[in-house]
Amino acid sequence: MTLLSKKLCSLGLGGLLAFSMVGCSTDNSSVSADADNSTTVAEDYDSITKPEKITMMVNGNFVNVAAGQGEVVKKYKELTGIDLEITTIDHNSYNDQLSLAFASGDVPDVVILSSDFYAAYAAQGALADISSYWENSEAKNSGRFNTSYIDDLYIDGSLYGFAAQRGNGCLTYLRQDWLDNLGLSVPTTYDEYLNVLRAFTFDDPDGNGIDDTFGVTAPGIIGAGSPYISYLPEFWQDSFPGLYENEDGVWVDGFAEQATIDALGRLKDAYQEGVIDVEVATNKTSSCRDKFYAGQVGAFTYWAGKWAKTLEENLQSINPEAKLVAIPPIEELGTYPERQTPVIAITKNCKNPGGVFKYLFDYMVDGGEGQMLFTYGVEGVHYEVKDGVYTQLPNLENPSTTFTCVYIDPLLSLSQWVTEDPLADAVSPIVKETNELFVNNSKVAPMVVSNDVTANYSASLSDISNVIVSEVVTGNLSVEEGMKSYHEQADAMIEEMLASLNQ
């Protein structure tokens, strides 16, 4: 039985203040679709009416306007006759804007949801039940689709979201040219990794004679949602600083465990030594990338696969001699955490959920023209074909980089092609290598879940833990003082939350 099948609502510990107005219910009636929306009534899939228009709200996981979103919309209209109206929200503010949209009732037909929000919105009746459409879909019955990821999305026997690809995750990239300059090898243990960071910080790795580099940067010390430790995994190691279900089936508070206490000590020591970016607590992902590209930092943990090529190309556009290497997880870490699969979902505001599922969701994984469009984009804009050979074109947004995908990462796709992937040979070696490295050295992180009781405390607990992590690591509190403060502020909430989860 999956975690989602236990009548629980999946909630991240952060970013849920705007969502608190709707709460989270475990009552079966709260997740049942209204009869007039026809989402629980099986119907003849072949007779589903094609929608005239589909509206979507997307984040940075979907191609933006500058990179040719308009051309994708135009091609989709040409192929299907359907108008696709897309609202793109900045990745950093997407969840807040989405919560506000649901609160106002002005929501589109389709939204992209992280795992931390998927079941929570479903439990409020905010999403359409797409079970019957999936069961009768071409994808489900084709034999080409890895259905196990969809199976994990069922809640009390009903499906409210669709996954076109795996969750993926981050691995650590190092400046190989800096390692070479310093006579260092790729680190395999924590001590070796820390010594590399020290050398990157204090030993002039770029050879310019100026003290202007540091070891590692990250967009925050602790992540806002599961798996929390993605961006500084070598320091967090076996810690999971949130509520999780242990191997004995008992819910526990990972933040209070010794593994987290030890992690805070490692982070504090490294920060005080100066090998971690002094702005780590306030960084955005974009500022971290910029620092990495500019040669200010030698280690950066970021997404495997397509991002590897983007990182390398941007790095070399400023430092032509720069080399990038992705490293296996250090011994103490063991595996990199993989995030839970993100989903696309149809909202209850949608007047024709069956049509949206069939002509968008099912279409984008058809193994043919639809999958081509939502994977590689538009011919002449995102790729070209000469003498039968497919080649990816420069990214319109940044011509120094190569365009990778519209929405479905070809290396993460759950749907096989009907014939063969036409651009399989065009995928960059570094993209293939980092994807394979991550797949072979990763483990899906625990699902963060909550019921009515814990929903009342999630935002407060997030604020408490985030402040304490920042205060400890930056030196305002000792580890002991930080944990004492955590227990004083959080224990009453934690006790009630765990009691409700373990009943």
Short mmCIF file of N, CA and C in Angstrom, two decimals, residues 131-301:
data_model
loop_
_atom_site.label_atom_id
_atom_site.label_comp_id
_atom_site.label_asym_id
_atom_site.label_seq_id
_atom_site.Cartn_x
_atom_site.Cartn_y
_atom_site.Cartn_z
N SER A 131 -9.49 9.03 -13.00
CA SER A 131 -9.29 7.58 -12.98
C SER A 131 -9.83 6.89 -14.22
N SER A 132 -11.08 7.19 -14.59
CA SER A 132 -11.68 6.47 -15.72
C SER A 132 -11.00 6.81 -17.02
N TYR A 133 -10.52 8.03 -17.14
CA TYR A 133 -9.83 8.43 -18.38
C TYR A 133 -8.50 7.69 -18.50
N TRP A 134 -7.76 7.60 -17.39
CA TRP A 134 -6.49 6.89 -17.40
C TRP A 134 -6.70 5.41 -17.71
N GLU A 135 -7.68 4.79 -17.08
CA GLU A 135 -7.92 3.36 -17.29
C GLU A 135 -8.26 3.04 -18.74
N ASN A 136 -8.89 3.99 -19.43
CA ASN A 136 -9.30 3.76 -20.81
C ASN A 136 -8.37 4.41 -21.83
N SER A 137 -7.30 4.99 -21.36
CA SER A 137 -6.42 5.77 -22.24
C SER A 137 -5.55 4.90 -23.13
N GLU A 138 -5.08 5.50 -24.19
CA GLU A 138 -4.15 4.82 -25.09
C GLU A 138 -2.84 4.54 -24.37
N ALA A 139 -2.38 5.47 -23.55
CA ALA A 139 -1.12 5.28 -22.84
C ALA A 139 -1.19 4.09 -21.90
N LYS A 140 -2.26 4.00 -21.12
CA LYS A 140 -2.40 2.91 -20.14
C LYS A 140 -2.45 1.55 -20.83
N ASN A 141 -3.09 1.50 -21.97
CA ASN A 141 -3.32 0.22 -22.64
C ASN A 141 -2.36 -0.08 -23.79
N SER A 142 -1.35 0.77 -23.95
CA SER A 142 -0.43 0.62 -25.07
C SER A 142 0.68 -0.39 -24.81
N GLY A 143 1.01 -0.59 -23.54
CA GLY A 143 2.16 -1.42 -23.21
C GLY A 143 3.48 -0.67 -23.30
N ARG A 144 3.42 0.62 -23.68
CA ARG A 144 4.63 1.43 -23.83
C ARG A 144 4.94 2.25 -22.58
N PHE A 145 3.98 2.32 -21.66
CA PHE A 145 4.06 3.28 -20.56
C PHE A 145 4.39 2.58 -19.24
N ASN A 146 5.31 3.16 -18.47
CA ASN A 146 5.66 2.65 -17.15
C ASN A 146 4.58 3.11 -16.16
N THR A 147 3.62 2.24 -15.91
CA THR A 147 2.44 2.62 -15.12
C THR A 147 2.70 2.66 -13.62
N SER A 148 3.83 2.17 -13.16
CA SER A 148 4.08 2.10 -11.72
C SER A 148 4.07 3.48 -11.07
N TYR A 149 4.55 4.49 -11.80
CA TYR A 149 4.57 5.84 -11.24
C TYR A 149 3.16 6.40 -11.12
N ILE A 150 2.27 6.02 -12.01
CA ILE A 150 0.88 6.44 -11.91
C ILE A 150 0.19 5.70 -10.77
N ASP A 151 0.50 4.43 -10.60
CA ASP A 151 -0.09 3.64 -9.51
C ASP A 151 0.15 4.31 -8.16
N ASP A 152 1.30 4.92 -7.98
CA ASP A 152 1.64 5.55 -6.71
C ASP A 152 0.90 6.85 -6.47
N LEU A 153 0.18 7.33 -7.47
CA LEU A 153 -0.54 8.60 -7.33
C LEU A 153 -2.00 8.41 -6.93
N TYR A 154 -2.46 7.17 -6.83
CA TYR A 154 -3.85 6.93 -6.45
C TYR A 154 -4.09 7.29 -4.98
N ILE A 155 -5.23 7.91 -4.71
CA ILE A 155 -5.65 8.26 -3.36
C ILE A 155 -7.03 7.64 -3.13
N ASP A 156 -7.11 6.70 -2.19
CA ASP A 156 -8.38 6.03 -1.91
C ASP A 156 -9.04 5.49 -3.17
N GLY A 157 -8.22 4.95 -4.05
CA GLY A 157 -8.75 4.32 -5.26
C GLY A 157 -9.03 5.26 -6.40
N SER A 158 -8.72 6.54 -6.25
CA SER A 158 -8.97 7.51 -7.32
C SER A 158 -7.68 8.23 -7.70
N LEU A 159 -7.63 8.65 -8.95
CA LEU A 159 -6.44 9.30 -9.50
C LEU A 159 -6.76 10.76 -9.82
N TYR A 160 -5.90 11.67 -9.34
CA TYR A 160 -6.13 13.09 -9.53
C TYR A 160 -4.98 13.80 -10.24
N GLY A 161 -3.93 13.07 -10.57
CA GLY A 161 -2.80 13.66 -11.24
C GLY A 161 -2.15 12.68 -12.19
N PHE A 162 -1.37 13.21 -13.13
CA PHE A 162 -0.72 12.40 -14.16
C PHE A 162 0.76 12.73 -14.21
N ALA A 163 1.58 11.73 -14.27
CA ALA A 163 3.03 11.92 -14.37
C ALA A 163 3.52 11.45 -15.73
N ALA A 164 4.22 12.31 -16.42
CA ALA A 164 4.78 11.96 -17.72
C ALA A 164 6.25 11.56 -17.63
N GLN A 165 6.85 11.79 -16.44
CA GLN A 165 8.26 11.48 -16.28
C GLN A 165 8.59 11.22 -14.82
N ARG A 166 9.77 10.67 -14.56
CA ARG A 166 10.25 10.43 -13.21
C ARG A 166 10.54 11.74 -12.49
N GLY A 167 10.77 11.63 -11.18
CA GLY A 167 11.01 12.82 -10.38
C GLY A 167 12.36 13.47 -10.59
N ASN A 168 13.41 12.67 -10.81
CA ASN A 168 14.77 13.16 -10.97
C ASN A 168 15.28 13.76 -9.65
N GLY A 169 16.46 14.29 -9.69
CA GLY A 169 17.07 14.88 -8.50
C GLY A 169 18.40 15.52 -8.83
N CYS A 170 19.12 15.88 -7.78
CA CYS A 170 20.37 16.64 -7.93
C CYS A 170 21.58 15.78 -7.58
N LEU A 171 22.67 16.08 -8.26
CA LEU A 171 23.97 15.51 -7.91
C LEU A 171 25.00 16.62 -7.89
N THR A 172 26.15 16.33 -7.35
CA THR A 172 27.15 17.37 -7.14
C THR A 172 28.11 17.48 -8.32
N TYR A 173 28.27 18.72 -8.81
CA TYR A 173 29.21 19.04 -9.89
C TYR A 173 30.41 19.77 -9.31
N LEU A 174 31.58 19.40 -9.80
CA LEU A 174 32.81 20.07 -9.41
C LEU A 174 33.51 20.63 -10.64
N ARG A 175 34.34 21.65 -10.42
CA ARG A 175 35.20 22.16 -11.50
C ARG A 175 36.38 21.20 -11.65
N GLN A 176 36.34 20.38 -12.71
CA GLN A 176 37.42 19.42 -12.94
C GLN A 176 38.74 20.14 -13.20
N ASP A 177 38.68 21.29 -13.88
CA ASP A 177 39.93 22.02 -14.15
C ASP A 177 40.55 22.54 -12.86
N TRP A 178 39.72 22.88 -11.86
CA TRP A 178 40.26 23.30 -10.57
C TRP A 178 40.90 22.12 -9.86
N LEU A 179 40.25 20.96 -9.92
CA LEU A 179 40.86 19.77 -9.34
C LEU A 179 42.22 19.50 -9.97
N ASP A 180 42.27 19.61 -11.29
CA ASP A 180 43.53 19.36 -12.01
C ASP A 180 44.59 20.37 -11.61
N ASN A 181 44.20 21.64 -11.52
CA ASN A 181 45.16 22.70 -11.16
C ASN A 181 45.77 22.46 -9.78
N LEU A 182 44.96 21.87 -8.90
CA LEU A 182 45.40 21.66 -7.52
C LEU A 182 45.94 20.25 -7.27
N GLY A 183 45.94 19.42 -8.30
CA GLY A 183 46.43 18.06 -8.15
C GLY A 183 45.53 17.19 -7.28
N LEU A 184 44.24 17.43 -7.33
CA LEU A 184 43.29 16.71 -6.49
C LEU A 184 42.46 15.72 -7.31
N SER A 185 42.02 14.67 -6.65
CA SER A 185 41.15 13.69 -7.28
C SER A 185 39.70 13.94 -6.87
N VAL A 186 38.78 13.33 -7.57
CA VAL A 186 37.37 13.41 -7.20
C VAL A 186 37.20 12.81 -5.80
N PRO A 187 36.59 13.52 -4.88
CA PRO A 187 36.45 13.03 -3.51
C PRO A 187 35.47 11.86 -3.42
N THR A 188 35.77 10.93 -2.52
CA THR A 188 34.89 9.77 -2.33
C THR A 188 34.37 9.67 -0.90
N THR A 189 34.92 10.47 0.02
CA THR A 189 34.46 10.49 1.41
C THR A 189 34.21 11.93 1.83
N TYR A 190 33.59 12.10 2.99
CA TYR A 190 33.30 13.45 3.47
C TYR A 190 34.58 14.23 3.73
N ASP A 191 35.56 13.60 4.35
CA ASP A 191 36.82 14.30 4.63
C ASP A 191 37.48 14.76 3.34
N GLU A 192 37.48 13.88 2.33
CA GLU A 192 38.07 14.26 1.04
C GLU A 192 37.28 15.41 0.40
N TYR A 193 35.95 15.35 0.49
CA TYR A 193 35.11 16.42 -0.06
C TYR A 193 35.39 17.74 0.64
N LEU A 194 35.49 17.71 1.96
CA LEU A 194 35.76 18.93 2.71
C LEU A 194 37.14 19.49 2.36
N ASN A 195 38.12 18.63 2.16
CA ASN A 195 39.45 19.10 1.77
C ASN A 195 39.43 19.73 0.37
N VAL A 196 38.61 19.20 -0.54
CA VAL A 196 38.45 19.82 -1.85
C VAL A 196 37.86 21.22 -1.71
N LEU A 197 36.84 21.36 -0.87
CA LEU A 197 36.23 22.68 -0.65
C LEU A 197 37.24 23.66 -0.07
N ARG A 198 38.06 23.19 0.85
CA ARG A 198 39.10 24.06 1.42
C ARG A 198 40.07 24.51 0.35
N ALA A 199 40.47 23.58 -0.51
CA ALA A 199 41.41 23.93 -1.57
C ALA A 199 40.78 24.91 -2.56
N PHE A 200 39.51 24.69 -2.88
CA PHE A 200 38.80 25.61 -3.79
C PHE A 200 38.69 27.00 -3.18
N THR A 201 38.68 27.08 -1.85
CA THR A 201 38.50 28.36 -1.17
C THR A 201 39.83 29.08 -0.93
N PHE A 202 40.85 28.34 -0.52
CA PHE A 202 42.07 28.99 -0.01
C PHE A 202 43.31 28.82 -0.88
N ASP A 203 43.26 27.94 -1.89
CA ASP A 203 44.49 27.60 -2.62
C ASP A 203 44.52 28.14 -4.05
N ASP A 204 43.78 29.21 -4.32
CA ASP A 204 43.79 29.87 -5.64
C ASP A 204 43.60 28.87 -6.78
N PRO A 205 42.45 28.18 -6.82
CA PRO A 205 42.26 27.11 -7.82
C PRO A 205 42.26 27.60 -9.26
N ASP A 206 41.90 28.87 -9.50
CA ASP A 206 41.89 29.37 -10.87
C ASP A 206 43.21 30.02 -11.27
N GLY A 207 44.15 30.08 -10.32
CA GLY A 207 45.49 30.56 -10.62
C GLY A 207 45.59 32.03 -10.98
N ASN A 208 44.65 32.85 -10.53
CA ASN A 208 44.71 34.28 -10.89
C ASN A 208 45.41 35.12 -9.83
N GLY A 209 45.88 34.46 -8.75
CA GLY A 209 46.60 35.19 -7.72
C GLY A 209 45.74 36.04 -6.81
N ILE A 210 44.44 35.89 -6.91
CA ILE A 210 43.50 36.69 -6.11
C ILE A 210 42.66 35.76 -5.23
N ASP A 211 42.41 36.19 -4.01
CA ASP A 211 41.58 35.42 -3.09
C ASP A 211 40.11 35.73 -3.40
N ASP A 212 39.56 35.08 -4.42
CA ASP A 212 38.21 35.43 -4.89
C ASP A 212 37.33 34.21 -5.17
N THR A 213 37.65 33.08 -4.55
CA THR A 213 36.86 31.87 -4.77
C THR A 213 36.45 31.26 -3.43
N PHE A 214 35.44 30.41 -3.49
CA PHE A 214 35.05 29.64 -2.31
C PHE A 214 34.57 28.27 -2.75
N GLY A 215 34.33 27.38 -1.77
CA GLY A 215 34.10 25.99 -2.08
C GLY A 215 32.78 25.66 -2.72
N VAL A 216 31.67 25.89 -2.01
CA VAL A 216 30.37 25.41 -2.47
C VAL A 216 29.30 26.46 -2.23
N THR A 217 28.34 26.52 -3.12
CA THR A 217 27.18 27.38 -2.94
C THR A 217 25.91 26.54 -3.01
N ALA A 218 24.80 27.11 -2.53
CA ALA A 218 23.51 26.42 -2.55
C ALA A 218 22.40 27.43 -2.37
N PRO A 219 21.22 27.15 -2.93
CA PRO A 219 20.07 28.04 -2.76
C PRO A 219 19.32 27.73 -1.46
N GLY A 220 19.97 28.00 -0.35
CA GLY A 220 19.38 27.69 0.95
C GLY A 220 20.12 26.55 1.62
N ILE A 221 20.05 26.52 2.95
CA ILE A 221 20.72 25.48 3.72
C ILE A 221 19.85 24.23 3.79
N ILE A 222 18.54 24.45 3.92
CA ILE A 222 17.58 23.36 3.99
C ILE A 222 16.49 23.64 2.97
N GLY A 223 16.02 22.60 2.28
CA GLY A 223 15.00 22.79 1.27
C GLY A 223 13.63 23.02 1.87
N ALA A 224 12.73 23.63 1.09
CA ALA A 224 11.39 23.95 1.56
C ALA A 224 10.51 22.71 1.66
N GLY A 225 10.82 21.69 0.89
CA GLY A 225 10.00 20.47 0.91
C GLY A 225 10.87 19.25 0.71
N SER A 226 10.24 18.09 0.77
CA SER A 226 10.97 16.84 0.58
C SER A 226 11.68 16.85 -0.78
N PRO A 227 12.96 16.43 -0.80
CA PRO A 227 13.70 15.74 0.25
C PRO A 227 14.55 16.62 1.15
N TYR A 228 14.37 17.94 1.17
CA TYR A 228 15.01 18.87 2.10
C TYR A 228 16.51 19.03 1.92
N ILE A 229 17.23 17.94 1.66
CA ILE A 229 18.70 17.95 1.70
C ILE A 229 19.34 18.02 0.32
N SER A 230 18.54 18.27 -0.71
CA SER A 230 19.02 18.13 -2.08
C SER A 230 20.25 18.96 -2.42
N TYR A 231 20.35 20.18 -1.91
CA TYR A 231 21.38 21.10 -2.38
C TYR A 231 22.68 21.07 -1.58
N LEU A 232 22.69 20.47 -0.41
CA LEU A 232 23.93 20.30 0.36
C LEU A 232 24.00 18.88 0.92
N PRO A 233 23.86 17.88 0.08
CA PRO A 233 23.69 16.51 0.55
C PRO A 233 24.91 15.95 1.28
N GLU A 234 26.12 16.40 0.93
CA GLU A 234 27.31 15.86 1.57
C GLU A 234 27.35 16.20 3.06
N PHE A 235 26.72 17.31 3.43
CA PHE A 235 26.67 17.71 4.84
C PHE A 235 25.50 17.06 5.58
N TRP A 236 24.37 16.93 4.91
CA TRP A 236 23.19 16.33 5.55
C TRP A 236 23.30 14.81 5.65
N GLN A 237 23.94 14.18 4.70
CA GLN A 237 24.19 12.73 4.69
C GLN A 237 22.91 11.92 4.94
N ASP A 238 22.79 11.19 6.04
CA ASP A 238 21.65 10.31 6.26
C ASP A 238 20.52 10.97 7.04
N SER A 239 20.55 12.29 7.11
CA SER A 239 19.48 13.01 7.81
C SER A 239 18.29 13.24 6.90
N PHE A 240 17.09 13.18 7.47
CA PHE A 240 15.86 13.61 6.79
C PHE A 240 15.13 14.53 7.78
N PRO A 241 15.38 15.84 7.70
CA PRO A 241 14.89 16.77 8.72
C PRO A 241 13.41 17.13 8.58
N GLY A 242 12.56 16.12 8.61
CA GLY A 242 11.12 16.31 8.55
C GLY A 242 10.43 15.08 9.12
N LEU A 243 9.12 15.08 9.16
CA LEU A 243 8.39 13.91 9.62
C LEU A 243 8.44 12.83 8.54
N TYR A 244 8.69 11.59 8.96
CA TYR A 244 8.72 10.51 7.98
C TYR A 244 8.36 9.20 8.66
N GLU A 245 7.99 8.21 7.86
CA GLU A 245 7.63 6.89 8.36
C GLU A 245 8.87 6.00 8.29
N ASN A 246 9.30 5.50 9.46
CA ASN A 246 10.53 4.70 9.48
C ASN A 246 10.28 3.27 9.02
N GLU A 247 11.32 2.44 9.06
CA GLU A 247 11.23 1.08 8.54
C GLU A 247 10.25 0.22 9.33
N ASP A 248 9.95 0.63 10.56
CA ASP A 248 9.00 -0.12 11.39
C ASP A 248 7.57 0.36 11.20
N GLY A 249 7.37 1.29 10.26
CA GLY A 249 6.03 1.80 10.02
C GLY A 249 5.57 2.83 11.05
N VAL A 250 6.51 3.40 11.78
CA VAL A 250 6.19 4.39 12.80
C VAL A 250 6.62 5.77 12.32
N TRP A 251 5.73 6.76 12.49
CA TRP A 251 6.08 8.12 12.09
C TRP A 251 6.94 8.76 13.17
N VAL A 252 8.04 9.39 12.75
CA VAL A 252 8.99 10.00 13.67
C VAL A 252 9.37 11.39 13.17
N ASP A 253 10.00 12.15 14.06
CA ASP A 253 10.47 13.50 13.73
C ASP A 253 11.95 13.44 13.38
N GLY A 254 12.26 13.47 12.08
CA GLY A 254 13.64 13.37 11.65
C GLY A 254 14.49 14.56 12.06
N PHE A 255 13.87 15.71 12.28
CA PHE A 255 14.66 16.88 12.66
C PHE A 255 15.28 16.71 14.04
N ALA A 256 14.61 15.95 14.91
CA ALA A 256 15.10 15.77 16.28
C ALA A 256 16.10 14.63 16.41
N GLU A 257 16.37 13.89 15.33
CA GLU A 257 17.24 12.73 15.41
C GLU A 257 18.71 13.13 15.39
N GLN A 258 19.54 12.21 15.85
CA GLN A 258 20.98 12.47 15.93
C GLN A 258 21.58 12.77 14.56
N ALA A 259 21.03 12.16 13.52
CA ALA A 259 21.56 12.40 12.17
C ALA A 259 21.46 13.87 11.79
N THR A 260 20.38 14.52 12.18
CA THR A 260 20.22 15.95 11.89
C THR A 260 21.12 16.78 12.77
N ILE A 261 21.24 16.40 14.04
CA ILE A 261 22.15 17.12 14.95
C ILE A 261 23.57 17.08 14.40
N ASP A 262 24.00 15.91 13.95
CA ASP A 262 25.35 15.78 13.37
C ASP A 262 25.48 16.61 12.10
N ALA A 263 24.44 16.64 11.29
CA ALA A 263 24.48 17.42 10.05
C ALA A 263 24.62 18.90 10.34
N LEU A 264 23.88 19.39 11.32
CA LEU A 264 23.99 20.81 11.69
C LEU A 264 25.40 21.15 12.15
N GLY A 265 26.03 20.22 12.85
CA GLY A 265 27.41 20.45 13.27
C GLY A 265 28.35 20.55 12.09
N ARG A 266 28.19 19.67 11.12
CA ARG A 266 29.05 19.72 9.93
C ARG A 266 28.83 21.02 9.15
N LEU A 267 27.58 21.39 8.98
CA LEU A 267 27.26 22.62 8.25
C LEU A 267 27.81 23.85 8.97
N LYS A 268 27.65 23.89 10.27
CA LYS A 268 28.13 25.02 11.06
C LYS A 268 29.65 25.16 10.96
N ASP A 269 30.35 24.05 11.13
CA ASP A 269 31.81 24.08 11.08
C ASP A 269 32.31 24.53 9.71
N ALA A 270 31.70 24.00 8.64
CA ALA A 270 32.14 24.35 7.29
C ALA A 270 31.83 25.80 6.97
N TYR A 271 30.68 26.28 7.42
CA TYR A 271 30.32 27.69 7.18
C TYR A 271 31.27 28.62 7.92
N GLN A 272 31.54 28.29 9.18
CA GLN A 272 32.44 29.13 9.96
C GLN A 272 33.86 29.11 9.41
N GLU A 273 34.23 27.99 8.79
CA GLU A 273 35.57 27.91 8.18
C GLU A 273 35.65 28.72 6.90
N GLY A 274 34.51 29.02 6.31
CA GLY A 274 34.48 29.88 5.12
C GLY A 274 34.41 29.15 3.80
N VAL A 275 34.17 27.84 3.81
CA VAL A 275 34.15 27.10 2.55
C VAL A 275 32.76 27.05 1.92
N ILE A 276 31.73 27.46 2.69
CA ILE A 276 30.37 27.55 2.16
C ILE A 276 30.06 29.01 1.88
N ASP A 277 29.42 29.27 0.79
CA ASP A 277 29.01 30.61 0.39
C ASP A 277 28.36 31.34 1.56
N VAL A 278 28.85 32.52 1.89
CA VAL A 278 28.33 33.29 3.02
C VAL A 278 26.87 33.68 2.80
N GLU A 279 26.42 33.71 1.54
CA GLU A 279 25.04 34.08 1.22
C GLU A 279 24.12 32.87 1.06
N VAL A 280 24.55 31.71 1.54
CA VAL A 280 23.82 30.46 1.30
C VAL A 280 22.38 30.52 1.82
N ALA A 281 22.14 31.23 2.93
CA ALA A 281 20.81 31.25 3.52
C ALA A 281 19.81 32.05 2.70
N THR A 282 20.30 32.96 1.85
CA THR A 282 19.40 33.84 1.10
C THR A 282 19.50 33.66 -0.42
N ASN A 283 20.38 32.80 -0.87
CA ASN A 283 20.56 32.58 -2.32
C ASN A 283 19.29 32.08 -2.99
N LYS A 284 19.12 32.44 -4.26
CA LYS A 284 18.17 31.79 -5.15
C LYS A 284 18.95 30.86 -6.06
N THR A 285 18.26 29.93 -6.71
CA THR A 285 18.97 29.03 -7.62
C THR A 285 19.66 29.79 -8.74
N SER A 286 19.03 30.87 -9.21
CA SER A 286 19.62 31.64 -10.31
C SER A 286 20.92 32.32 -9.88
N SER A 287 20.96 32.83 -8.65
CA SER A 287 22.19 33.48 -8.19
C SER A 287 23.30 32.46 -7.98
N CYS A 288 22.94 31.25 -7.56
CA CYS A 288 23.95 30.20 -7.42
C CYS A 288 24.52 29.82 -8.78
N ARG A 289 23.66 29.67 -9.77
CA ARG A 289 24.14 29.34 -11.11
C ARG A 289 25.08 30.42 -11.63
N ASP A 290 24.70 31.67 -11.40
CA ASP A 290 25.53 32.78 -11.88
C ASP A 290 26.91 32.77 -11.22
N LYS A 291 26.96 32.46 -9.95
CA LYS A 291 28.25 32.38 -9.25
C LYS A 291 29.10 31.24 -9.80
N PHE A 292 28.45 30.13 -10.10
CA PHE A 292 29.16 28.98 -10.65
C PHE A 292 29.69 29.31 -12.04
N TYR A 293 28.84 29.92 -12.88
CA TYR A 293 29.27 30.28 -14.23
C TYR A 293 30.44 31.26 -14.20
N ALA A 294 30.40 32.20 -13.26
CA ALA A 294 31.40 33.25 -13.20
C ALA A 294 32.73 32.78 -12.62
N GLY A 295 32.80 31.54 -12.15
CA GLY A 295 34.05 31.03 -11.60
C GLY A 295 34.30 31.47 -10.18
N GLN A 296 33.24 31.81 -9.44
CA GLN A 296 33.41 32.21 -8.05
C GLN A 296 33.40 31.01 -7.11
N VAL A 297 32.85 29.89 -7.56
CA VAL A 297 32.68 28.73 -6.70
C VAL A 297 32.99 27.46 -7.49
N GLY A 298 33.51 26.44 -6.78
CA GLY A 298 33.95 25.23 -7.47
C GLY A 298 33.05 24.02 -7.33
N ALA A 299 32.07 24.07 -6.42
CA ALA A 299 31.16 22.95 -6.21
C ALA A 299 29.72 23.45 -6.17
N PHE A 300 28.84 22.73 -6.84
CA PHE A 300 27.44 23.14 -6.92
C PHE A 300 26.60 21.90 -7.15
N THR A 301 25.66 21.64 -6.26
CA THR A 301 24.77 20.48 -6.40
C THR A 301 23.50 20.93 -7.11
#
